[in-house]
Short mmCIF file of C-alpha atoms and ligand atoms in Angstrom, two decimals:
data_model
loop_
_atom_site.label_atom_id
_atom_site.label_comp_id
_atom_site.label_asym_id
_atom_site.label_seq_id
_atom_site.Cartn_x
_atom_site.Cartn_y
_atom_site.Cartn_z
CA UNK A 1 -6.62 -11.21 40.26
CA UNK A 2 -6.39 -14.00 37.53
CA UNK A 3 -2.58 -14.63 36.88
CA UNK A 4 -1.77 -13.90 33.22
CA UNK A 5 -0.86 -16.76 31.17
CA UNK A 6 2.55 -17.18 29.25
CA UNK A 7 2.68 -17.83 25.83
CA UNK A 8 5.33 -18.92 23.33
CA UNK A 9 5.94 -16.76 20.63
CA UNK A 10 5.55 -19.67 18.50
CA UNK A 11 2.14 -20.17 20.07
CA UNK A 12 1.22 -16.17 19.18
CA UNK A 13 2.28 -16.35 15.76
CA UNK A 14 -0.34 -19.25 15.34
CA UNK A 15 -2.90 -16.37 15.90
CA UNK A 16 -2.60 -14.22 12.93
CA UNK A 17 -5.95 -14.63 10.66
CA UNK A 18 -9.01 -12.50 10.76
CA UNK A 19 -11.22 -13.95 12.82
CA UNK A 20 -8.30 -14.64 15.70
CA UNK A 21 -5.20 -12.27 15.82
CA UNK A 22 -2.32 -11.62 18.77
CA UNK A 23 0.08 -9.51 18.86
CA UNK A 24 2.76 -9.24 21.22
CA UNK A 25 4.27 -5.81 22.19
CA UNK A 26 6.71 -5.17 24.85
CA UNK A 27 6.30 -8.64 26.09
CA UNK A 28 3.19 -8.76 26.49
CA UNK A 29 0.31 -10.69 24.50
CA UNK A 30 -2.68 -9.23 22.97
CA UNK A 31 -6.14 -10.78 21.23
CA UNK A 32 -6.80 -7.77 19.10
CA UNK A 33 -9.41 -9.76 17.25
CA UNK A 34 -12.05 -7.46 17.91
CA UNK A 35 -10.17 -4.44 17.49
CA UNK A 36 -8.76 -5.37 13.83
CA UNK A 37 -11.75 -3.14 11.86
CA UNK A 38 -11.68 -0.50 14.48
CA UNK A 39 -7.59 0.06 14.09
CA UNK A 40 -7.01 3.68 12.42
CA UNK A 41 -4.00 1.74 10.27
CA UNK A 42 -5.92 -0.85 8.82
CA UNK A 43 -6.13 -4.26 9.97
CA UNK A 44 -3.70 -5.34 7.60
CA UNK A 45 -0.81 -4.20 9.03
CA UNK A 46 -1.91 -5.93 12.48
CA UNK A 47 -2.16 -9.40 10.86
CA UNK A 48 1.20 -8.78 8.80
CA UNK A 49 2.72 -7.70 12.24
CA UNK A 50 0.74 -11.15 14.27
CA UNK A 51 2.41 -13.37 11.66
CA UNK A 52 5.95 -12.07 12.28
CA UNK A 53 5.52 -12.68 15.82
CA UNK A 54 6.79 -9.97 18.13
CA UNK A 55 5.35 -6.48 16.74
CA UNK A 56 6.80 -4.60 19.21
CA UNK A 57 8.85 -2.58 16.62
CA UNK A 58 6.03 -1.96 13.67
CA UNK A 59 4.28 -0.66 16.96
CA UNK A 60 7.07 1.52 17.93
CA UNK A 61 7.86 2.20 14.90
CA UNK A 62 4.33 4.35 13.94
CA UNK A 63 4.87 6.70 16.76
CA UNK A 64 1.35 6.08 18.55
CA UNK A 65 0.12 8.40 20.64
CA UNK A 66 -0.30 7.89 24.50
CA UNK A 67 -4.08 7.20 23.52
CA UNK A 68 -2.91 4.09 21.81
CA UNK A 69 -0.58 2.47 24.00
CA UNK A 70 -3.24 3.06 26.94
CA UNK A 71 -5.78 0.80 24.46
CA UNK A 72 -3.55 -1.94 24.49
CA UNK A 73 -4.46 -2.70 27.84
CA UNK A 74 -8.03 -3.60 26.76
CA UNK A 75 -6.66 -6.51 24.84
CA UNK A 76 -4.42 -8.04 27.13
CA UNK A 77 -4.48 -11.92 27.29
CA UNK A 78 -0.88 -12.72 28.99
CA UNK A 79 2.86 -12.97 28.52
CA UNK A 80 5.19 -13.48 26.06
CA UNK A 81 7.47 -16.57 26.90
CA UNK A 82 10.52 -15.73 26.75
CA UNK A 83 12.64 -18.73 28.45
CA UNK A 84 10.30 -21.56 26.63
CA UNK A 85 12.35 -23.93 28.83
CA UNK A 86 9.54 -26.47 29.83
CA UNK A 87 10.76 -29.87 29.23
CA UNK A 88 9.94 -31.17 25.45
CA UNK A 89 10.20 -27.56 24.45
CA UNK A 90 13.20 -27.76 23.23
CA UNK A 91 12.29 -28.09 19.55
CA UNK A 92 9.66 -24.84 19.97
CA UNK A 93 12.64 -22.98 21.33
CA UNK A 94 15.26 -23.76 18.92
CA UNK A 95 12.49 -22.72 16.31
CA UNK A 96 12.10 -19.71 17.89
CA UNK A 97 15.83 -19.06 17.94
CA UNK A 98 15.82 -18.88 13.83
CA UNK A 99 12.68 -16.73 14.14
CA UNK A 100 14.35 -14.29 16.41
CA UNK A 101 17.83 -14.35 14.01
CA UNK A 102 15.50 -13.65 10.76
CA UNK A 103 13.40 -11.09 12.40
CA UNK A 104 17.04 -9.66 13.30
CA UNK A 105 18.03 -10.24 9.97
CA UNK A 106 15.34 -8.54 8.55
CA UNK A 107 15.98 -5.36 11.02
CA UNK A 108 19.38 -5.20 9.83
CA UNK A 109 18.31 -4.68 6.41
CA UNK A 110 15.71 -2.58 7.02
CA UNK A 111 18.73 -0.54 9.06
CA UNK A 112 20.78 -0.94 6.11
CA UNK A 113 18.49 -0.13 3.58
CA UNK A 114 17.30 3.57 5.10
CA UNK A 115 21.01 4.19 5.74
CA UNK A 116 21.91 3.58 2.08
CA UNK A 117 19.03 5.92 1.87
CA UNK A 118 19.75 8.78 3.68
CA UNK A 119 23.36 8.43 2.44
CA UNK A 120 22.08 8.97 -1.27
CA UNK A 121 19.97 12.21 0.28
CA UNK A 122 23.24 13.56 2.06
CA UNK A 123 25.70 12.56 -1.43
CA UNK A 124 23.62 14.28 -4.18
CA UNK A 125 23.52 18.26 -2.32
CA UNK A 126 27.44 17.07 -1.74
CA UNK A 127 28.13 16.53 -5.32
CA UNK A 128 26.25 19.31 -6.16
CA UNK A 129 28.44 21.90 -4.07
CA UNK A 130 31.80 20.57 -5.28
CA UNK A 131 30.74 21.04 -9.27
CA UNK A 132 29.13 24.25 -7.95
CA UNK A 133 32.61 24.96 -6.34
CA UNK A 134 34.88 23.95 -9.37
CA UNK A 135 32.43 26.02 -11.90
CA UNK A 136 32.65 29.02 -9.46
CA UNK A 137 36.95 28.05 -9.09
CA UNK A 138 37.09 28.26 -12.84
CA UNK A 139 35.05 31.27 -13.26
CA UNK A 140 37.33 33.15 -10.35
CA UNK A 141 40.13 32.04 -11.62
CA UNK A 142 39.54 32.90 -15.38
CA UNK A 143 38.21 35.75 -14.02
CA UNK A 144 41.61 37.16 -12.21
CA UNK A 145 43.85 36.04 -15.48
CA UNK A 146 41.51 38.48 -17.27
CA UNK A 147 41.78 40.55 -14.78
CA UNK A 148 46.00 40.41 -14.57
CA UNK A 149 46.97 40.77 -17.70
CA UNK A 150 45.19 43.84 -18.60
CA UNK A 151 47.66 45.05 -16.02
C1 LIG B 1 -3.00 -3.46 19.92
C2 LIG B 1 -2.12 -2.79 19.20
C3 LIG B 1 -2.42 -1.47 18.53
C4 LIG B 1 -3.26 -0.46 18.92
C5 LIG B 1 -4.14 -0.38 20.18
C6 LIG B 1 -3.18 0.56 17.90
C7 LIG B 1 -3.88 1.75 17.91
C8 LIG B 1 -3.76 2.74 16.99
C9 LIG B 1 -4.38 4.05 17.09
C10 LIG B 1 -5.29 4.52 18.23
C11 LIG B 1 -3.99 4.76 16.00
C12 LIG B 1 -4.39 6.22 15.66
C13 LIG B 1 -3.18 7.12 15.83
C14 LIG B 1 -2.69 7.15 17.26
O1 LIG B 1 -3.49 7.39 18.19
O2 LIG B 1 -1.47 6.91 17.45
C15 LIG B 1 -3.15 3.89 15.20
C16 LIG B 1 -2.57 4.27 14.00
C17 LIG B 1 -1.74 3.45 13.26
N1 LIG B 1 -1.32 2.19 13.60
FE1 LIG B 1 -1.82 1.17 15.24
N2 LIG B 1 -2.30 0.17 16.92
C18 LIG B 1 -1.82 -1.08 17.28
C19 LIG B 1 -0.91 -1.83 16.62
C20 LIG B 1 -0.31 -1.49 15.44
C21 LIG B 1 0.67 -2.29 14.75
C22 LIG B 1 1.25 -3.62 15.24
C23 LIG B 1 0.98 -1.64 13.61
C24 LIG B 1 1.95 -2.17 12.61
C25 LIG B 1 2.59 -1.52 11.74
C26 LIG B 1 0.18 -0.41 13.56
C27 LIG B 1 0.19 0.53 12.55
C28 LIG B 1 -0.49 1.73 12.59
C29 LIG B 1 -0.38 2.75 11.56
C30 LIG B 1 0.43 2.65 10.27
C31 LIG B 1 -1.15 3.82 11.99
C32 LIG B 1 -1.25 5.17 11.30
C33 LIG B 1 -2.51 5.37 10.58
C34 LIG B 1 -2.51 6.78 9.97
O3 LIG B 1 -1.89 7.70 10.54
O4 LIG B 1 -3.11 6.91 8.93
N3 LIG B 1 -0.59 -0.36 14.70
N4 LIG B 1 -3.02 2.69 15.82
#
């Protein structure tokens, strides 16, 4: 068997038009040049996800089925890598340092963002119960003075 090559993610990320496009997921690179028309989400999301560099997450993300992780191996072209510690790589690595802080950056907002989110989903049924508890408190308690001095 052929030994699989290793790549740089800088050296992926080169690969992101049309007519040639890797991905790397899990480690591991992919040439899904051929596959871009046939992919049920669209091809654009594959290029967006090949320019980025690693698209592990955007692939986790979706939730594919078992069908779809068992395709990737069809488009398998080598390894993501991940030491880039040849000598006069020094420069590629560094660059792939601030890649790998904005691509953390960006998943930190993303993080931050659907938190804010879901925080605004849980806060409006909150608000909601307290003025529907204070009317009701009101009401009761209106209610019993009524209630008391008839007596
Ligand atoms: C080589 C890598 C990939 C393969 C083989 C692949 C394969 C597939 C397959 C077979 C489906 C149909 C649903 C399923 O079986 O899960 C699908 C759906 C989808 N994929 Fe991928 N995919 C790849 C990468 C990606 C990436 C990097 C993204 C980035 C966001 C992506 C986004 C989507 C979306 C959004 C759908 C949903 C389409 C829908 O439900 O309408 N895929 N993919």
């Amino acid at each position: 068997m052929e030994e699989l090559k290793s790549f740089p993610l800088s050296e992926v990320t080169l690969h992101s038009s049309k007519s040639d496009c890797w991905l790397t997921i899990h480690g591991k690179v992919y040439d899904v040049t051929n596959f871009l028309e046939e992919h049920p989400g669209g091809e654009d999301v594959l290029l967006e996800s090949a320019a980025k560099g690693d698209a592990t997450n955007d692939f986790e993300d979706v939730g594919h089925s078992s069908t779809a992780t068992s395709m990737l191996s069809s488009y398998l072209i080598g390894t993501l890598d991940r030491s880039s510690s040849k000598k006069g790589d020094v420069g590629q690595q560094s660059s792939n340092g601030v890649k790998n802080v904005a691509a953390k950056t960006a998943t930190l907002e993303r993080q931050v963002s659907s938190s804010s989110s879901s925080m605004r989903k849980f806060i409006v049924p909150f608000i909601s119960l307290v003025v529907a508890f204070v009317a009701w408190y009101y009401y009761s308690h209106s209610g019993k003075k009524a209630c008391c001095s008839h007596h």
